[in-house]
């Protein structure tokens, strides 16, 4: 007799491993020499064909794998290239799952609106935070770079109860961060606002009235766990 | 001791009369504080002089520090929304490696713009460096896009190596032209660090980029040049390698790292050419903070004879002139304590 639950667990584990290694599909040559072997896309399709629930594939396969990547990134065991290819693999899997959640919403921990503040075009830090938080189960709304305060306010209107993340790399654009936080606080005093970026510090975050500061993406995920109660 | 001799003494660990200083300001700062900057330059002249390079007419388009777009000599388009600082490439030329076959690096510009270099170097009392940095990693990002390139590093496809080798070939040709001039040092610049760690693993860096840097250093040394390198971020895990290949001076954000550890491991083995903290101290600190920062830098990073350090600042919009002056005054007073006895 075939042990279906063990088969399911095995394929979910394989999906998680492919996310960790960044193997998107069978033509992705990561790890090197693996062309022709199934990647996230093939394994997600196989899991769904076998009757595995989309929620399980998402949580126990894709997000589980990305969660490990986030921890290894925080521990300096992997670096940005590895995180990016893992995120690419995870997203490919999520896209396959999306139609299965058409009638309900994709399960998530909540909405996270993120953008680089006015006057600042740097986005690699913002993108890494988005990747790690998406891997932690947050639904990301990336406003891009050079975002006005109005753009953040409109996004909060569109996503009530969201958390907002503001990023800045330049010391000069940190001032714009302060202006945006003040405006968000005035219009939506209940909204959790996180700030980060190379020159940003915890003291600065406190001074401008942000809810919290994260030095890196993993700290952002941990901080969200503390600040936001999850239903 | 001339200003040039002072810098060379610092680089080689020989006795010197005071700590050399080197600072540059981006236009955004100079526009905000033109009078203060003129006063600073008059009170504390830099020990580094311009090398006389002039970018050939038509090689670039636009102003890299103005709002709008700027096209550099490789054809990379920088978008800028912030006056006074340089912008970012948002639409890479080589979005797909299939585009690489149609792309030609600007080999036709190699050696151009250098007519006045020897004249300027010979007339200079100060130390001179090549004007165009060798930046294999940054250039590959500008051509390919930062995220694309970082993923390429994980995949290491044939296209990646073709791009890397194309940039390297250009850089070697450019370096050869600089090595034929009278500049004192050649200049490498790539940002390898985030605030807390490296962008890529040290092993990946050693495998893919260290050989390029080693080529630049050996080519420079054959021509009798010093080699100066800049990198932003926390790069402590690379410094042993940089010393091994022969980099003479590193311009790093030392305040992103444990300065005590930097001193214990590397003081006297490489010259710490700044940087004084431009993320916090210069824009947001007080003159007292600035004096403390200068003393810490000197305390931790100087080598034997007080050498192997340069009081360097990269001055950006928002930096406070009084902090810049406090840094330079402090290094001057440290000089008095250290050298006038």
Coordinates of C-alpha atoms in Angstrom, one line a residue:
Chain A
X1 CA 0.0 0.0 0.0
X2 CA 1.3 3.4 -1.0
X3 CA 1.8 5.9 1.9
X4 CA 0.4 9.0 0.3
X5 CA 1.2 11.3 3.2
X6 CA 4.9 10.2 3.0
X7 CA 4.9 10.9 -0.8
X8 CA 3.4 14.3 -0.2
X9 CA 6.0 15.1 2.4
X10 CA 8.7 14.0 0.1
X11 CA 7.7 16.2 -2.8
X12 CA 7.1 19.2 -0.5
X13 CA 10.6 18.7 0.9
X14 CA 12.0 18.5 -2.7
X15 CA 10.2 21.8 -3.5
X16 CA 11.8 23.4 -0.5
X17 CA 15.2 22.1 -1.4
X18 CA 14.9 23.5 -4.9
X19 CA 13.9 26.9 -3.6
X20 CA 16.9 26.8 -1.3
X21 CA 19.3 26.0 -4.2
X22 CA 17.6 28.3 -6.6
X23 CA 16.6 25.7 -9.1
X24 CA 13.6 27.2 -10.9
X25 CA 12.9 24.6 -13.5
X26 CA 14.6 21.7 -15.2
X27 CA 16.6 24.0 -17.5
X28 CA 18.1 26.0 -14.6
X29 CA 21.7 24.9 -14.2
X30 CA 21.7 25.4 -10.4
X31 CA 23.2 23.5 -8.8
X32 CA 25.6 23.2 -11.7
X33 CA 25.1 20.0 -13.7
X34 CA 21.4 19.7 -12.7
X35 CA 19.9 20.6 -16.2
X36 CA 17.2 18.1 -16.9
X37 CA 16.4 17.4 -13.3
X38 CA 13.1 18.8 -12.0
X39 CA 13.0 22.2 -10.4
X40 CA 10.3 24.1 -8.5
X41 CA 8.1 24.5 -11.6
X42 CA 8.0 20.8 -12.4
X43 CA 7.7 19.7 -8.7
X44 CA 4.9 22.2 -7.9
X45 CA 3.0 20.9 -11.0
X46 CA 3.6 17.3 -9.9
X47 CA 2.4 18.0 -6.4
X48 CA -0.8 19.6 -7.6
X49 CA -1.4 16.8 -10.1
X50 CA -1.0 14.3 -7.2
X51 CA -3.7 16.1 -5.3
X52 CA -1.6 18.0 -2.9
X53 CA -3.4 21.1 -1.6
X54 CA -2.1 24.5 -2.9
X55 CA -1.9 25.8 0.6
X56 CA 0.5 23.0 1.6
X57 CA 2.6 23.5 -1.5
X58 CA 2.8 27.2 -0.7
X59 CA 3.5 26.9 3.0
X60 CA 5.3 23.6 3.4
X61 CA 7.2 23.8 0.1
X62 CA 7.9 27.2 -1.2
X63 CA 7.8 29.4 1.9
X64 CA 9.4 26.7 4.0
X65 CA 12.4 26.7 1.6
X66 CA 12.6 30.5 1.4
X67 CA 12.4 30.7 5.2
X68 CA 15.6 28.6 5.4
X69 CA 17.2 30.9 2.9
X70 CA 16.4 33.9 5.0
X71 CA 17.9 32.3 8.0
X72 CA 21.1 31.3 6.2
X73 CA 21.3 34.8 4.7
X74 CA 21.1 36.3 8.2
X75 CA 23.9 34.0 9.3
X76 CA 26.1 35.0 6.4
X77 CA 26.0 31.4 5.1
X78 CA 24.5 32.6 1.8
X79 CA 24.7 36.0 0.1
X80 CA 22.7 38.1 -2.2
X81 CA 23.1 36.1 -5.4
X82 CA 21.9 32.9 -3.7
X83 CA 18.9 34.8 -2.2
X84 CA 17.9 36.2 -5.5
X85 CA 17.9 32.9 -7.4
X86 CA 16.0 31.3 -4.5
X87 CA 13.4 34.1 -4.7
X88 CA 13.1 33.6 -8.4
X89 CA 12.5 30.0 -7.9
X90 CA 9.9 30.6 -5.2
X91 CA 8.1 33.2 -7.3
X92 CA 7.9 30.8 -10.2
X93 CA 6.2 28.3 -7.9
X94 CA 3.8 31.0 -6.5
X95 CA 2.7 31.9 -10.0
X96 CA 1.7 28.3 -10.7
X97 CA -0.3 28.3 -7.5
X98 CA -2.0 31.6 -8.1
X99 CA -4.9 30.3 -10.3
X100 CA -5.7 27.8 -7.5
X101 CA -6.4 30.6 -5.1
X102 CA -8.5 32.7 -7.6
X103 CA -11.7 32.4 -5.6
X104 CA -10.2 33.0 -2.2
X105 CA -7.1 35.0 -1.6
X106 CA -3.6 33.6 -1.5
X107 CA -3.0 32.9 2.1
X108 CA -0.7 35.4 3.7
X109 CA 0.4 37.0 7.0
X110 CA -0.8 40.4 5.8
X111 CA -0.1 43.2 3.4
X112 CA 3.3 44.9 3.4
X113 CA 3.7 48.1 1.4
X114 CA 7.3 49.0 0.6
X115 CA 9.1 51.6 -1.3
X116 CA 12.3 53.7 -1.4
X117 CA 11.6 57.3 -0.4
X118 CA 11.4 60.4 -2.5
X119 CA 14.7 61.4 -4.1
X120 CA 16.3 57.9 -3.8
X121 CA 16.6 55.4 -6.6
X122 CA 18.5 52.7 -4.7
X123 CA 16.5 49.5 -4.5
X124 CA 18.6 46.5 -3.8
X125 CA 18.0 46.7 -0.1
X126 CA 14.3 47.3 -0.5
X127 CA 14.1 44.3 -2.9
X128 CA 15.9 42.0 -0.5
X129 CA 13.5 43.0 2.3
X130 CA 10.6 42.3 0.0
X131 CA 12.1 38.9 -0.9
X132 CA 12.6 37.8 2.7
X133 CA 9.2 39.1 3.8
X134 CA 7.5 37.4 1.0
X135 CA 9.3 34.2 2.0
X136 CA 8.0 34.8 5.5
X137 CA 4.4 34.8 4.1
X138 CA 3.7 38.5 3.6
X139 CA 1.9 39.8 0.6
X140 CA 4.2 42.5 -0.9
X141 CA 3.1 45.7 -2.5
X142 CA 6.3 47.2 -4.0
X143 CA 5.8 50.8 -4.8
X144 CA 9.3 51.0 -6.4
X145 CA 11.8 53.8 -5.9
X146 CA 11.5 57.6 -5.5
X147 CA 8.1 57.3 -3.8
X148 CA 6.3 60.3 -2.7
X149 CA 4.5 60.5 0.6
X150 CA 1.2 60.5 -1.4
X151 CA 2.1 57.2 -3.0
X152 CA 2.5 55.6 0.5
X153 CA -0.7 57.2 1.7
X154 CA -2.6 55.9 -1.4
X155 CA -1.2 52.5 -0.9
X156 CA -2.4 52.4 2.8
X157 CA -5.9 53.5 1.6
X158 CA -5.8 50.6 -0.9
X159 CA -4.5 48.0 1.7
X160 CA -6.1 48.8 5.0
X161 CA -4.2 47.2 8.0
X162 CA -1.1 47.0 5.9
X163 CA 2.4 47.5 7.4
X164 CA 4.6 50.1 5.6
X165 CA 8.3 49.8 5.0
X166 CA 10.4 52.8 3.9
X167 CA 13.9 52.5 2.6
X168 CA 16.7 55.0 2.0
X169 CA 20.3 54.7 1.1
X170 CA 21.3 58.4 1.0
X171 CA 21.8 60.5 4.1
X172 CA 20.0 63.3 2.3
X173 CA 16.9 61.2 1.5
X174 CA 16.6 60.1 5.1
X175 CA 14.9 63.5 5.6
X176 CA 12.3 62.5 3.1
X177 CA 11.8 59.4 5.2
X178 CA 11.0 61.6 8.2
X179 CA 8.4 63.6 6.2
X180 CA 6.7 60.4 5.0
X181 CA 6.6 58.9 8.4
X182 CA 5.1 62.1 9.9
X183 CA 2.4 62.2 7.2
X184 CA 1.5 58.5 7.6
X185 CA 1.3 58.9 11.4
X186 CA -1.0 61.8 11.0
X187 CA -3.3 60.2 8.5
X188 CA -3.1 56.6 9.8
X189 CA -1.9 56.7 13.4
X190 CA -2.5 52.9 13.8
X191 CA -0.3 51.9 10.9
X192 CA 2.9 50.1 11.7
X193 CA 5.8 51.8 9.8
X194 CA 9.2 50.2 9.6
X195 CA 12.3 52.0 8.3
X196 CA 15.7 50.8 7.1
X197 CA 18.6 51.5 4.8
X198 CA 22.3 51.9 5.1
X199 CA 22.5 55.2 7.0
X200 CA 19.4 54.6 9.0
X201 CA 19.7 53.9 12.7
X202 CA 17.4 52.9 15.5
X203 CA 17.8 56.3 17.1
X204 CA 16.9 58.0 13.8
X205 CA 13.8 55.7 13.5
X206 CA 12.7 56.7 17.0
X207 CA 13.3 60.4 16.4
X208 CA 11.1 60.5 13.3
X209 CA 8.3 58.4 14.9
X210 CA 8.7 55.2 13.1
X211 CA 7.3 52.0 14.7
X212 CA 10.6 50.2 14.3
X213 CA 13.9 49.9 12.6
X214 CA 15.5 46.8 11.0
X215 CA 19.2 46.6 10.1
X216 CA 18.6 43.8 7.6
X217 CA 15.8 41.8 6.0
X218 CA 15.8 39.1 8.6
X219 CA 15.5 41.6 11.4
X220 CA 12.6 43.1 9.5
X221 CA 10.8 39.8 9.5
X222 CA 11.5 39.3 13.2
X223 CA 10.4 42.8 14.1
X224 CA 7.1 42.2 12.2
X225 CA 6.5 39.1 14.3
X226 CA 6.8 41.3 17.3
X227 CA 4.9 44.3 16.2
X228 CA 2.0 42.7 14.3
X229 CA -0.4 40.3 15.8
X230 CA -1.3 37.7 13.3
X231 CA -4.8 36.3 13.1
Chain B
X1 CA 58.7 67.1 2.5
X2 CA 56.5 67.7 -0.5
X3 CA 52.8 66.8 -0.4
X4 CA 53.6 63.9 -2.8
X5 CA 56.5 62.7 -0.6
X6 CA 54.3 62.8 2.4
X7 CA 51.7 60.5 0.8
X8 CA 54.4 58.1 -0.4
X9 CA 55.9 58.0 3.0
X10 CA 52.5 57.1 4.5
X11 CA 52.0 54.4 1.9
X12 CA 55.4 52.9 2.5
X13 CA 55.5 53.2 6.2
X14 CA 58.4 55.6 6.2
X15 CA 58.7 58.5 8.7
X16 CA 56.6 61.5 7.8
X17 CA 56.0 65.0 9.1
X18 CA 52.2 64.8 9.4
X19 CA 49.4 62.6 8.4
X20 CA 48.5 63.2 4.7
X21 CA 45.0 64.3 3.9
X22 CA 42.8 63.8 0.9
X23 CA 39.2 64.8 0.5
X24 CA 36.8 65.3 -2.3
X25 CA 33.4 66.9 -2.4
X26 CA 30.6 66.2 -4.8
X27 CA 29.0 69.2 -6.5
X28 CA 25.9 69.0 -4.3
X29 CA 28.0 69.9 -1.2
X30 CA 30.1 72.5 -3.0
X31 CA 27.0 74.3 -4.1
X32 CA 25.6 74.3 -0.6
X33 CA 28.8 75.4 1.1
X34 CA 31.1 77.0 -1.5
X35 CA 32.6 79.6 0.9
X36 CA 33.2 77.1 3.7
X37 CA 34.7 74.6 1.2
X38 CA 37.1 77.3 -0.1
X39 CA 38.1 78.1 3.5
X40 CA 38.7 74.4 4.3
X41 CA 40.9 74.0 1.1
X42 CA 42.8 77.0 2.0
X43 CA 43.4 76.0 5.7
X44 CA 44.0 72.3 5.0
X45 CA 45.2 71.7 1.4
X46 CA 44.7 68.2 0.2
X47 CA 47.9 66.3 -0.4
X48 CA 46.4 64.8 -3.6
X49 CA 46.3 66.7 -6.9
X50 CA 44.3 66.4 -10.0
X51 CA 46.0 64.3 -12.7
X52 CA 44.9 66.5 -15.6
X53 CA 42.6 64.0 -17.4
X54 CA 39.9 65.5 -19.5
X55 CA 37.0 63.3 -20.7
X56 CA 37.0 63.6 -24.5
X57 CA 34.3 65.7 -26.1
X58 CA 31.2 63.6 -27.0
X59 CA 32.3 60.6 -24.9
X60 CA 29.4 61.2 -22.5
X61 CA 26.1 63.0 -22.6
X62 CA 24.7 65.1 -19.8
X63 CA 25.7 65.9 -16.3
X64 CA 26.1 62.9 -13.9
X65 CA 25.2 65.1 -11.0
X66 CA 22.1 66.8 -12.4
X67 CA 18.5 65.6 -12.3
X68 CA 17.7 63.8 -15.5
X69 CA 19.7 61.3 -17.5
X70 CA 23.4 60.9 -18.0
X71 CA 25.0 58.6 -20.5
X72 CA 28.5 57.5 -19.7
X73 CA 31.3 56.5 -22.1
X74 CA 30.1 52.9 -22.1
X75 CA 26.6 54.0 -23.2
X76 CA 25.1 53.2 -19.8
X77 CA 22.2 55.4 -19.0
X78 CA 22.0 56.8 -15.5
X79 CA 18.7 58.2 -14.2
X80 CA 19.0 60.8 -11.5
X81 CA 16.3 62.4 -9.3
X82 CA 18.6 64.0 -6.8
X83 CA 20.8 67.0 -7.7
X84 CA 24.4 66.7 -6.6
X85 CA 24.8 63.0 -6.4
X86 CA 25.2 60.4 -9.2
X87 CA 22.2 58.4 -10.4
X88 CA 21.4 54.8 -11.0
X89 CA 21.3 52.6 -14.1
X90 CA 17.7 51.4 -14.4
X91 CA 17.6 50.1 -18.0
X92 CA 20.7 48.0 -18.6
X93 CA 22.1 47.8 -22.1
X94 CA 22.7 44.0 -21.9
X95 CA 19.3 42.9 -20.5
X96 CA 19.8 39.6 -22.2
X97 CA 23.2 37.9 -23.0
X98 CA 22.1 37.7 -26.6
X99 CA 22.6 41.4 -26.7
X100 CA 26.2 41.1 -25.8
X101 CA 27.3 40.2 -29.3
X102 CA 26.1 43.5 -30.6
X103 CA 27.8 45.5 -27.8
X104 CA 31.3 47.0 -28.1
X105 CA 33.1 48.4 -25.1
X106 CA 34.6 51.9 -25.7
X107 CA 38.1 50.7 -26.7
X108 CA 38.3 53.7 -29.0
X109 CA 38.4 56.0 -26.0
X110 CA 41.3 54.2 -24.3
X111 CA 44.2 56.6 -23.9
X112 CA 42.2 59.6 -25.0
X113 CA 41.9 62.6 -22.7
X114 CA 45.4 62.0 -21.3
X115 CA 47.2 64.7 -23.3
X116 CA 47.6 66.9 -20.3
X117 CA 48.2 64.2 -17.7
X118 CA 52.0 64.1 -17.7
X119 CA 52.2 67.9 -17.7
X120 CA 49.8 68.1 -14.7
X121 CA 51.6 65.3 -12.8
X122 CA 55.0 66.8 -13.4
X123 CA 53.8 70.2 -12.3
X124 CA 52.0 68.8 -9.2
X125 CA 53.5 69.0 -5.8
X126 CA 50.9 66.5 -4.6
X127 CA 50.3 62.8 -5.1
X128 CA 48.4 61.9 -8.3
X129 CA 46.1 59.1 -9.2
X130 CA 44.5 57.8 -12.4
X131 CA 41.2 59.5 -13.0
X132 CA 39.1 56.6 -14.4
X133 CA 38.7 53.8 -11.9
X134 CA 38.9 50.1 -12.9
X135 CA 35.6 48.8 -11.7
X136 CA 34.9 45.3 -13.2
X137 CA 32.0 44.5 -10.8
X138 CA 30.3 47.9 -11.0
X139 CA 30.7 48.1 -14.8
X140 CA 29.2 44.7 -15.2
X141 CA 26.3 45.9 -13.0
X142 CA 25.9 49.0 -15.1
X143 CA 25.8 47.0 -18.3
X144 CA 23.7 44.1 -17.1
X145 CA 21.7 45.5 -14.2
X146 CA 22.5 44.9 -10.6
X147 CA 19.9 42.1 -9.9
X148 CA 20.6 40.4 -13.2
X149 CA 24.3 40.4 -12.5
X150 CA 23.9 39.1 -9.0
X151 CA 21.8 36.2 -10.2
X152 CA 24.4 35.6 -13.0
X153 CA 26.9 35.2 -10.3
X154 CA 24.9 32.3 -8.9
X155 CA 24.4 30.7 -12.3
X156 CA 27.8 31.5 -13.9
X157 CA 26.7 31.0 -17.4
X158 CA 29.0 31.3 -20.4
X159 CA 27.4 34.8 -21.0
X160 CA 28.6 35.9 -17.6
X161 CA 32.2 35.0 -18.3
X162 CA 32.1 36.6 -21.7
X163 CA 30.9 39.8 -20.2
X164 CA 33.4 39.7 -17.4
X165 CA 36.3 39.0 -19.8
X166 CA 35.1 41.8 -22.1
X167 CA 35.2 44.3 -19.3
X168 CA 38.5 43.0 -18.0
X169 CA 40.1 43.3 -21.4
X170 CA 39.0 46.9 -21.7
X171 CA 40.2 47.6 -18.2
X172 CA 43.6 46.1 -18.9
X173 CA 43.9 48.3 -22.0
X174 CA 42.9 51.3 -20.0
X175 CA 45.3 50.5 -17.3
X176 CA 48.1 50.1 -19.8
X177 CA 47.5 53.6 -21.0
X178 CA 47.6 55.0 -17.4
X179 CA 50.7 53.0 -16.6
X180 CA 52.4 54.9 -19.4
X181 CA 51.7 58.2 -17.7
X182 CA 53.4 59.8 -14.7
X183 CA 50.5 59.3 -12.2
X184 CA 51.7 57.9 -8.9
X185 CA 48.9 55.4 -8.4
X186 CA 46.2 53.5 -10.3
X187 CA 42.7 53.3 -9.0
X188 CA 40.3 50.4 -8.5
X189 CA 36.8 51.0 -7.3
X190 CA 34.0 48.4 -6.7
X191 CA 31.5 48.4 -3.9
X192 CA 31.6 44.9 -2.3
X193 CA 30.0 45.4 1.0
X194 CA 26.6 46.0 2.5
X195 CA 26.4 47.7 5.9
X196 CA 27.0 44.4 7.7
X197 CA 28.6 41.9 5.3
X198 CA 29.7 41.2 1.7
X199 CA 27.3 41.3 -1.2
X200 CA 28.8 37.9 -2.4
X201 CA 30.6 35.2 -0.6
X202 CA 34.3 35.6 0.0
X203 CA 34.9 32.4 -1.9
X204 CA 32.9 33.6 -4.9
X205 CA 34.9 36.8 -4.9
X206 CA 38.2 34.9 -4.7
X207 CA 37.1 32.7 -7.6
X208 CA 35.6 35.3 -9.9
X209 CA 37.1 38.7 -9.2
X210 CA 40.4 38.4 -7.2
X211 CA 42.2 37.2 -10.4
X212 CA 41.1 40.4 -12.2
X213 CA 42.3 42.6 -9.4
X214 CA 45.6 40.6 -9.2
X215 CA 46.1 41.4 -12.9
X216 CA 45.5 45.1 -12.3
X217 CA 47.9 45.2 -9.4
X218 CA 50.7 43.3 -11.1
X219 CA 50.4 45.4 -14.3
X220 CA 50.5 48.6 -12.1
X221 CA 53.5 47.4 -10.1
X222 CA 55.5 46.6 -13.2
X223 CA 55.0 50.2 -14.1
X224 CA 56.1 51.3 -10.7
X225 CA 52.7 52.5 -9.6
X226 CA 51.0 52.3 -6.2
X227 CA 47.5 50.8 -6.3
X228 CA 44.6 52.5 -4.5
X229 CA 41.3 50.7 -4.1
X230 CA 37.8 51.9 -3.0
X231 CA 35.0 49.8 -1.7
X232 CA 31.9 50.8 0.2
X233 CA 30.5 48.6 2.9
X234 CA 31.8 45.9 5.3
X235 CA 34.7 44.2 3.5
X236 CA 36.8 43.0 6.4
X237 CA 36.7 39.4 4.9
X238 CA 38.5 40.6 1.8
X239 CA 41.3 42.7 3.2
X240 CA 43.8 39.8 3.7
X241 CA 43.3 39.0 0.0
X242 CA 43.8 42.6 -1.0
X243 CA 47.0 42.7 0.9
X244 CA 48.1 39.4 -0.6
X245 CA 47.8 40.7 -4.2
X246 CA 49.5 43.9 -3.3
X247 CA 46.9 46.6 -3.0
X248 CA 48.7 49.5 -1.3
X249 CA 45.8 51.6 0.0
X250 CA 42.2 50.8 0.8
X251 CA 39.5 53.5 0.9
X252 CA 36.8 51.7 2.9
X253 CA 34.0 52.6 5.2
X254 CA 35.9 51.5 8.3
X255 CA 33.1 52.5 10.6
X256 CA 31.0 49.7 9.1
X257 CA 33.5 47.3 10.6
X258 CA 35.1 46.7 14.0
X259 CA 37.8 49.3 13.8
X260 CA 39.7 47.6 16.7
X261 CA 39.8 44.3 14.7
X262 CA 40.8 46.2 11.6
X263 CA 43.7 47.7 13.5
X264 CA 44.8 44.4 15.1
X265 CA 44.7 42.5 11.9
X266 CA 45.8 45.0 9.3
X267 CA 47.4 48.2 10.7
X268 CA 50.8 48.6 9.0
X269 CA 50.1 46.0 6.4
X270 CA 47.9 48.2 4.2
X271 CA 47.3 51.9 4.2
X272 CA 43.8 52.9 5.5
X273 CA 43.0 55.8 3.2
X274 CA 40.0 57.0 5.2
X275 CA 37.1 57.0 5.2
X276 CA 35.8 59.2 7.9
X277 CA 32.2 58.3 8.5
X278 CA 30.0 60.0 5.9
X279 CA 26.8 58.2 6.9
X280 CA 26.5 59.6 10.4
X281 CA 29.3 61.7 11.8
X282 CA 29.8 64.1 8.9
X283 CA 26.1 64.9 8.3
X284 CA 24.6 64.4 11.7
X285 CA 27.4 64.5 14.3
X286 CA 28.8 67.4 16.2
X287 CA 32.4 68.8 16.0
X288 CA 33.0 66.8 19.2
X289 CA 31.9 63.6 17.4
X290 CA 34.2 64.5 14.6
X291 CA 37.2 65.0 16.8
X292 CA 36.5 61.7 18.5
X293 CA 36.1 59.9 15.2
X294 CA 39.5 61.2 14.0
X295 CA 41.2 60.1 17.2
X296 CA 39.7 56.7 17.0
X297 CA 40.7 56.3 13.4
X298 CA 44.3 57.3 14.2
X299 CA 44.4 55.2 17.4
X300 CA 43.2 52.0 15.7
X301 CA 44.5 52.1 12.2
X302 CA 47.9 53.9 12.1
X303 CA 50.9 51.7 11.5
X304 CA 54.5 52.0 12.7
X305 CA 55.9 55.6 12.6
X306 CA 52.3 56.9 12.5
X307 CA 52.1 56.0 8.8
X308 CA 49.8 53.8 6.8
X309 CA 46.8 56.1 7.3
X310 CA 45.4 59.0 5.3
X311 CA 42.9 61.5 6.6
X312 CA 40.4 61.1 3.9
X313 CA 36.8 62.3 3.5
X314 CA 34.3 61.8 0.8
X315 CA 32.1 64.8 1.3
X316 CA 28.5 64.6 0.2
X317 CA 25.5 66.9 0.4
X318 CA 24.4 67.3 4.0
X319 CA 27.9 67.0 5.5
X320 CA 28.5 69.8 8.0
X321 CA 31.5 72.0 7.2
X322 CA 32.3 72.4 10.9
X323 CA 32.6 68.6 11.2
X324 CA 35.0 68.5 8.2
X325 CA 37.1 71.2 9.8
X326 CA 37.1 69.5 13.2
X327 CA 38.3 66.3 11.6
X328 CA 41.2 68.1 9.8
X329 CA 42.1 70.1 12.9
X330 CA 42.2 67.0 15.0
X331 CA 44.5 65.2 12.6
X332 CA 46.7 68.3 12.6
X333 CA 46.8 68.3 16.4
X334 CA 47.5 64.6 16.4
X335 CA 50.3 65.3 14.1
X336 CA 51.7 67.8 16.6
X337 CA 51.6 65.1 19.3
X338 CA 53.0 62.4 17.1
X339 CA 55.6 64.0 15.0
X340 CA 56.8 67.3 16.5
X341 CA 58.8 65.7 19.3

